[in-house]
């Protein structure tokens, strides 16, 4: 089984719909992240969480919200989806202490979201 | 804010040849990590190689090696003996200090020609 699991793998929805993307991990990491990938733009950080009680906005958080339900679960919501939120979404985790938290991110397999 | 720049949107290489992908970054931190991630058509993000800034020796992983120039803030990836399976999007990334977040470049699409 994958260490970082994202569901669904693919999703097509309509403008104005509420969408939730889910992420769970079995690595025991405290830190979890949501990234968005667009062609030609690389990956950009939406939200990140350092523990269950700590949620932080990334560089492109407008139009998104998150919930850290448990150490292992971090979900991303689009309250009212719009077409320019069509993208590939990645969840990731990291562990370690001090600078070692920078050592590596573990990625899920991504959710391709299309908003029509 | 940290930035990562990949100046080559696309590169191509002949099978068995060597190719170098460029990356520059901007930071005021002294301690940080640099990474190259590979994203094949399966879209999985695969860590290829990483470099700790405090290490002067360039990292190497089999056919993959980096040229880390700290003063120039440059971090290029060299792929030797290119294989068809190396065809992918390659992302350079930075993480450092109290940031604890990866900042990515926009990516370089590598094509390997048989």
mmCIF file of C-alpha atoms in Angstrom:
data_model
loop_
_atom_site.group_PDB
_atom_site.id
_atom_site.type_symbol
_atom_site.label_atom_id
_atom_site.label_comp_id
_atom_site.label_asym_id
_atom_site.label_seq_id
_atom_site.Cartn_x
_atom_site.Cartn_y
_atom_site.Cartn_z
ATOM 1 C CA UNK A 1 0.000 0.000 0.000
ATOM 2 C CA UNK A 2 1.125 3.541 -0.749
ATOM 3 C CA UNK A 3 2.507 5.615 2.119
ATOM 4 C CA UNK A 4 0.552 8.682 0.979
ATOM 5 C CA UNK A 5 -2.862 7.994 -0.523
ATOM 6 C CA UNK A 6 -4.961 10.504 -2.385
ATOM 7 C CA UNK A 7 -8.575 10.075 -3.391
ATOM 8 C CA UNK A 8 -10.008 10.361 -5.931
ATOM 9 C CA UNK A 9 -7.381 9.858 -8.623
ATOM 10 C CA UNK A 10 -9.447 11.756 -11.169
ATOM 11 C CA UNK A 11 -12.519 13.955 -10.816
ATOM 12 C CA UNK A 12 -14.662 15.934 -13.199
ATOM 13 C CA UNK A 13 -17.051 18.456 -11.736
ATOM 14 C CA UNK A 14 -19.068 21.488 -12.711
ATOM 15 C CA UNK A 15 -18.598 25.130 -11.887
ATOM 16 C CA UNK A 16 -20.056 26.028 -8.497
ATOM 17 C CA UNK A 17 -19.888 22.542 -7.018
ATOM 18 C CA UNK A 18 -18.206 21.802 -3.709
ATOM 19 C CA UNK A 19 -15.343 19.346 -3.999
ATOM 20 C CA UNK A 20 -13.220 17.627 -1.386
ATOM 21 C CA UNK A 21 -9.911 15.958 -2.110
ATOM 22 C CA UNK A 22 -8.667 13.612 0.539
ATOM 23 C CA UNK A 23 -5.203 12.588 1.644
ATOM 24 C CA UNK A 24 -4.114 10.028 4.191
ATOM 25 C CA UNK A 25 -0.645 8.865 5.188
ATOM 26 C CA UNK A 26 0.854 5.948 7.044
ATOM 27 C CA UNK A 27 4.319 7.445 7.530
ATOM 28 C CA UNK A 28 3.557 8.978 10.918
ATOM 29 C CA UNK A 29 4.671 12.403 9.717
ATOM 30 C CA UNK A 30 3.445 15.568 11.372
ATOM 31 C CA UNK A 31 3.816 17.805 8.351
ATOM 32 C CA UNK A 32 1.405 17.636 5.446
ATOM 33 C CA UNK A 33 1.072 19.793 2.353
ATOM 34 C CA UNK A 34 -1.239 20.442 -0.583
ATOM 35 C CA UNK A 35 0.310 21.504 -3.884
ATOM 36 C CA UNK A 36 -1.241 22.378 -7.186
ATOM 37 C CA UNK A 37 0.487 21.675 -10.525
ATOM 38 C CA UNK A 38 -0.330 23.594 -13.703
ATOM 39 C CA UNK A 39 1.457 23.173 -17.031
ATOM 40 C CA UNK A 40 4.334 25.631 -17.285
ATOM 41 C CA UNK A 41 3.971 26.765 -13.686
ATOM 42 C CA UNK A 42 5.435 23.891 -11.716
ATOM 43 C CA UNK A 43 4.025 23.033 -8.306
ATOM 44 C CA UNK A 44 2.673 25.757 -6.073
ATOM 45 C CA UNK A 45 1.828 25.452 -2.404
ATOM 46 C CA UNK A 46 -1.825 25.864 -1.424
ATOM 47 C CA UNK A 47 -1.857 25.008 2.304
ATOM 48 C CA UNK A 48 0.376 23.252 4.784
ATOM 49 C CA UNK A 49 0.003 21.887 8.276
ATOM 50 C CA UNK A 50 2.734 21.205 10.823
ATOM 51 C CA UNK A 51 0.431 19.375 13.196
ATOM 52 C CA UNK A 52 -3.262 18.854 13.833
ATOM 53 C CA UNK A 53 -3.683 22.293 15.389
ATOM 54 C CA UNK A 54 -1.506 24.169 12.929
ATOM 55 C CA UNK A 55 -2.779 25.214 9.502
ATOM 56 C CA UNK A 56 -1.016 27.708 7.269
ATOM 57 C CA UNK A 57 -1.771 29.338 3.957
ATOM 58 C CA UNK A 58 0.568 28.831 1.084
ATOM 59 C CA UNK A 59 1.105 31.086 -1.895
ATOM 60 C CA UNK A 60 -2.213 30.348 -3.642
ATOM 61 C CA UNK A 61 -4.804 29.634 -0.934
ATOM 62 C CA UNK A 62 -7.656 31.774 -2.265
ATOM 63 C CA UNK A 63 -10.664 29.640 -3.156
ATOM 64 C CA UNK A 64 -9.447 26.686 -1.091
ATOM 65 C CA UNK A 65 -9.838 25.489 2.477
ATOM 66 C CA UNK A 66 -8.328 22.567 4.365
ATOM 67 C CA UNK A 67 -9.060 20.366 7.326
ATOM 68 C CA UNK A 68 -6.566 18.352 9.334
ATOM 69 C CA UNK A 69 -8.843 15.752 10.823
ATOM 70 C CA UNK A 70 -6.035 13.738 12.393
ATOM 71 C CA UNK A 71 -2.288 13.422 12.155
ATOM 72 C CA UNK A 72 -2.771 11.073 9.221
ATOM 73 C CA UNK A 73 -5.508 12.921 7.322
ATOM 74 C CA UNK A 74 -5.440 16.246 5.509
ATOM 75 C CA UNK A 75 -8.253 17.190 3.139
ATOM 76 C CA UNK A 76 -8.525 20.010 0.636
ATOM 77 C CA UNK A 77 -11.859 21.591 -0.248
ATOM 78 C CA UNK A 78 -12.994 23.785 -3.070
ATOM 79 C CA UNK A 79 -16.149 25.424 -1.752
ATOM 80 C CA UNK A 80 -17.336 26.593 -5.161
ATOM 81 C CA UNK A 81 -15.208 25.203 -7.953
ATOM 82 C CA UNK A 82 -14.291 27.360 -10.921
ATOM 83 C CA UNK A 83 -12.666 26.355 -14.235
ATOM 84 C CA UNK A 84 -9.271 27.893 -13.424
ATOM 85 C CA UNK A 85 -9.000 25.445 -10.531
ATOM 86 C CA UNK A 86 -8.590 22.699 -13.107
ATOM 87 C CA UNK A 87 -5.196 21.245 -12.210
ATOM 88 C CA UNK A 88 -3.282 18.282 -10.829
ATOM 89 C CA UNK A 89 -3.313 18.335 -7.029
ATOM 90 C CA UNK A 90 -0.678 16.696 -4.879
ATOM 91 C CA UNK A 91 -0.635 15.903 -1.214
ATOM 92 C CA UNK A 92 2.762 15.438 0.428
ATOM 93 C CA UNK A 93 4.229 14.726 3.847
ATOM 94 C CA UNK A 94 7.555 15.292 5.568
ATOM 95 C CA UNK A 95 9.078 14.277 8.849
ATOM 96 C CA UNK A 96 12.219 14.794 10.861
ATOM 97 C CA UNK A 97 13.307 17.516 13.248
ATOM 98 C CA UNK A 98 15.039 20.818 12.697
ATOM 99 C CA UNK A 99 16.593 21.234 9.307
ATOM 100 C CA UNK A 100 15.977 17.556 8.669
ATOM 101 C CA UNK A 101 12.357 18.344 7.934
ATOM 102 C CA UNK A 102 13.704 19.721 4.705
ATOM 103 C CA UNK A 103 15.243 16.441 3.735
ATOM 104 C CA UNK A 104 12.486 15.030 1.605
ATOM 105 C CA UNK A 105 8.820 15.215 0.720
ATOM 106 C CA UNK A 106 6.787 12.084 0.168
ATOM 107 C CA UNK A 107 4.136 12.603 -2.476
ATOM 108 C CA UNK A 108 0.805 10.993 -3.162
ATOM 109 C CA UNK A 109 -0.043 9.976 -6.700
ATOM 110 C CA UNK A 110 -2.055 13.109 -7.379
ATOM 111 C CA UNK A 111 -5.668 13.994 -8.131
ATOM 112 C CA UNK A 112 -6.454 15.337 -11.576
ATOM 113 C CA UNK A 113 -9.382 17.727 -11.173
ATOM 114 C CA UNK A 114 -11.300 19.142 -14.107
ATOM 115 C CA UNK A 115 -13.866 21.886 -13.527
ATOM 116 C CA UNK A 116 -16.222 22.380 -16.447
ATOM 117 C CA UNK B 1 11.193 34.879 -0.638
ATOM 118 C CA UNK B 2 12.978 31.947 -2.137
ATOM 119 C CA UNK B 3 12.676 31.474 -5.879
ATOM 120 C CA UNK B 4 13.751 28.652 -8.150
ATOM 121 C CA UNK B 5 14.341 29.211 -11.852
ATOM 122 C CA UNK B 6 14.586 26.587 -14.554
ATOM 123 C CA UNK B 7 15.476 28.387 -17.751
ATOM 124 C CA UNK B 8 14.974 25.448 -20.114
ATOM 125 C CA UNK B 9 11.287 24.595 -20.639
ATOM 126 C CA UNK B 10 12.263 21.699 -22.911
ATOM 127 C CA UNK B 11 15.394 19.692 -23.617
ATOM 128 C CA UNK B 12 16.143 16.699 -25.778
ATOM 129 C CA UNK B 13 18.939 14.162 -25.798
ATOM 130 C CA UNK B 14 19.909 11.135 -27.811
ATOM 131 C CA UNK B 15 19.808 7.811 -26.078
ATOM 132 C CA UNK B 16 23.165 7.010 -24.432
ATOM 133 C CA UNK B 17 24.264 10.647 -24.543
ATOM 134 C CA UNK B 18 24.651 13.088 -21.650
ATOM 135 C CA UNK B 19 22.365 16.006 -20.896
ATOM 136 C CA UNK B 20 22.503 18.776 -18.316
ATOM 137 C CA UNK B 21 19.436 20.513 -16.898
ATOM 138 C CA UNK B 22 19.917 23.939 -15.376
ATOM 139 C CA UNK B 23 18.543 25.398 -12.171
ATOM 140 C CA UNK B 24 19.255 28.579 -10.272
ATOM 141 C CA UNK B 25 17.784 29.700 -6.992
ATOM 142 C CA UNK B 26 17.673 32.705 -4.756
ATOM 143 C CA UNK B 27 17.902 32.543 -0.974
ATOM 144 C CA UNK B 28 19.379 34.358 1.996
ATOM 145 C CA UNK B 29 19.617 31.168 4.029
ATOM 146 C CA UNK B 30 22.920 29.452 4.678
ATOM 147 C CA UNK B 31 21.499 26.008 5.405
ATOM 148 C CA UNK B 32 19.147 24.441 2.916
ATOM 149 C CA UNK B 33 18.456 21.477 0.686
ATOM 150 C CA UNK B 34 18.144 21.294 -3.070
ATOM 151 C CA UNK B 35 16.350 18.572 -4.962
ATOM 152 C CA UNK B 36 15.651 17.258 -8.403
ATOM 153 C CA UNK B 37 12.335 15.488 -8.833
ATOM 154 C CA UNK B 38 11.302 13.478 -11.874
ATOM 155 C CA UNK B 39 7.704 13.258 -13.037
ATOM 156 C CA UNK B 40 7.109 10.626 -15.728
ATOM 157 C CA UNK B 41 3.799 10.346 -17.588
ATOM 158 C CA UNK B 42 2.464 8.319 -14.668
ATOM 159 C CA UNK B 43 2.588 11.738 -12.874
ATOM 160 C CA UNK B 44 4.216 10.280 -9.788
ATOM 161 C CA UNK B 45 6.776 12.613 -8.200
ATOM 162 C CA UNK B 46 10.045 10.719 -7.838
ATOM 163 C CA UNK B 47 13.035 12.080 -5.959
ATOM 164 C CA UNK B 48 16.080 11.768 -8.198
ATOM 165 C CA UNK B 49 18.786 13.395 -6.095
ATOM 166 C CA UNK B 50 19.255 15.857 -3.271
ATOM 167 C CA UNK B 51 22.065 18.081 -2.073
ATOM 168 C CA UNK B 52 22.655 19.554 1.358
ATOM 169 C CA UNK B 53 24.059 23.049 1.037
ATOM 170 C CA UNK B 54 26.653 22.540 3.765
ATOM 171 C CA UNK B 55 28.239 19.690 1.803
ATOM 172 C CA UNK B 56 30.784 20.811 -0.749
ATOM 173 C CA UNK B 57 30.859 17.459 -2.496
ATOM 174 C CA UNK B 58 28.412 17.134 -5.344
ATOM 175 C CA UNK B 59 25.749 14.469 -4.883
ATOM 176 C CA UNK B 60 25.707 11.460 -7.198
ATOM 177 C CA UNK B 61 23.134 8.724 -7.696
ATOM 178 C CA UNK B 62 24.152 6.225 -10.349
ATOM 179 C CA UNK B 63 23.810 8.007 -13.717
ATOM 180 C CA UNK B 64 22.569 11.202 -12.087
ATOM 181 C CA UNK B 65 24.875 13.821 -10.655
ATOM 182 C CA UNK B 66 24.672 17.461 -9.749
ATOM 183 C CA UNK B 67 26.946 20.446 -10.147
ATOM 184 C CA UNK B 68 26.285 22.524 -7.035
ATOM 185 C CA UNK B 69 27.762 26.008 -7.114
ATOM 186 C CA UNK B 70 26.729 27.621 -3.827
ATOM 187 C CA UNK B 71 28.205 31.055 -4.467
ATOM 188 C CA UNK B 72 26.549 31.221 -7.866
ATOM 189 C CA UNK B 73 23.336 29.681 -6.488
ATOM 190 C CA UNK B 74 23.322 27.161 -9.267
ATOM 191 C CA UNK B 75 22.257 23.524 -9.095
ATOM 192 C CA UNK B 76 22.372 21.653 -12.405
ATOM 193 C CA UNK B 77 21.503 18.013 -13.011
ATOM 194 C CA UNK B 78 23.605 15.852 -15.297
ATOM 195 C CA UNK B 79 22.152 12.657 -16.697
ATOM 196 C CA UNK B 80 24.742 10.347 -18.184
ATOM 197 C CA UNK B 81 24.069 7.482 -20.597
ATOM 198 C CA UNK B 82 20.497 8.694 -21.092
ATOM 199 C CA UNK B 83 17.845 6.026 -21.324
ATOM 200 C CA UNK B 84 14.360 6.108 -22.799
ATOM 201 C CA UNK B 85 12.967 5.791 -19.302
ATOM 202 C CA UNK B 86 14.578 9.088 -18.352
ATOM 203 C CA UNK B 87 12.031 10.933 -20.479
ATOM 204 C CA UNK B 88 9.985 12.986 -18.033
ATOM 205 C CA UNK B 89 9.372 16.397 -16.568
ATOM 206 C CA UNK B 90 12.151 17.365 -14.172
ATOM 207 C CA UNK B 91 11.609 19.804 -11.341
ATOM 208 C CA UNK B 92 14.276 21.556 -9.350
ATOM 209 C CA UNK B 93 13.224 22.416 -5.788
ATOM 210 C CA UNK B 94 14.526 24.228 -2.712
ATOM 211 C CA UNK B 95 13.795 23.859 0.980
ATOM 212 C CA UNK B 96 15.600 25.677 3.715
ATOM 213 C CA UNK B 97 15.852 27.356 7.080
ATOM 214 C CA UNK B 98 12.633 27.529 9.016
ATOM 215 C CA UNK B 99 10.719 27.405 5.765
ATOM 216 C CA UNK B 100 9.990 23.673 5.852
ATOM 217 C CA UNK B 101 8.317 24.007 2.468
ATOM 218 C CA UNK B 102 9.491 22.995 -0.957
ATOM 219 C CA UNK B 103 9.621 25.740 -3.566
ATOM 220 C CA UNK B 104 9.620 24.359 -7.088
ATOM 221 C CA UNK B 105 10.853 25.589 -10.417
ATOM 222 C CA UNK B 106 8.531 25.474 -13.415
ATOM 223 C CA UNK B 107 10.058 22.325 -14.782
ATOM 224 C CA UNK B 108 12.035 21.085 -17.773
ATOM 225 C CA UNK B 109 10.490 18.530 -20.109
ATOM 226 C CA UNK B 110 13.165 16.064 -21.186
ATOM 227 C CA UNK B 111 12.726 14.033 -24.356
ATOM 228 C CA UNK B 112 15.025 11.084 -25.041
ATOM 229 C CA UNK B 113 15.365 10.187 -28.701
ATOM 230 C CA UNK B 114 16.182 6.598 -29.675
#
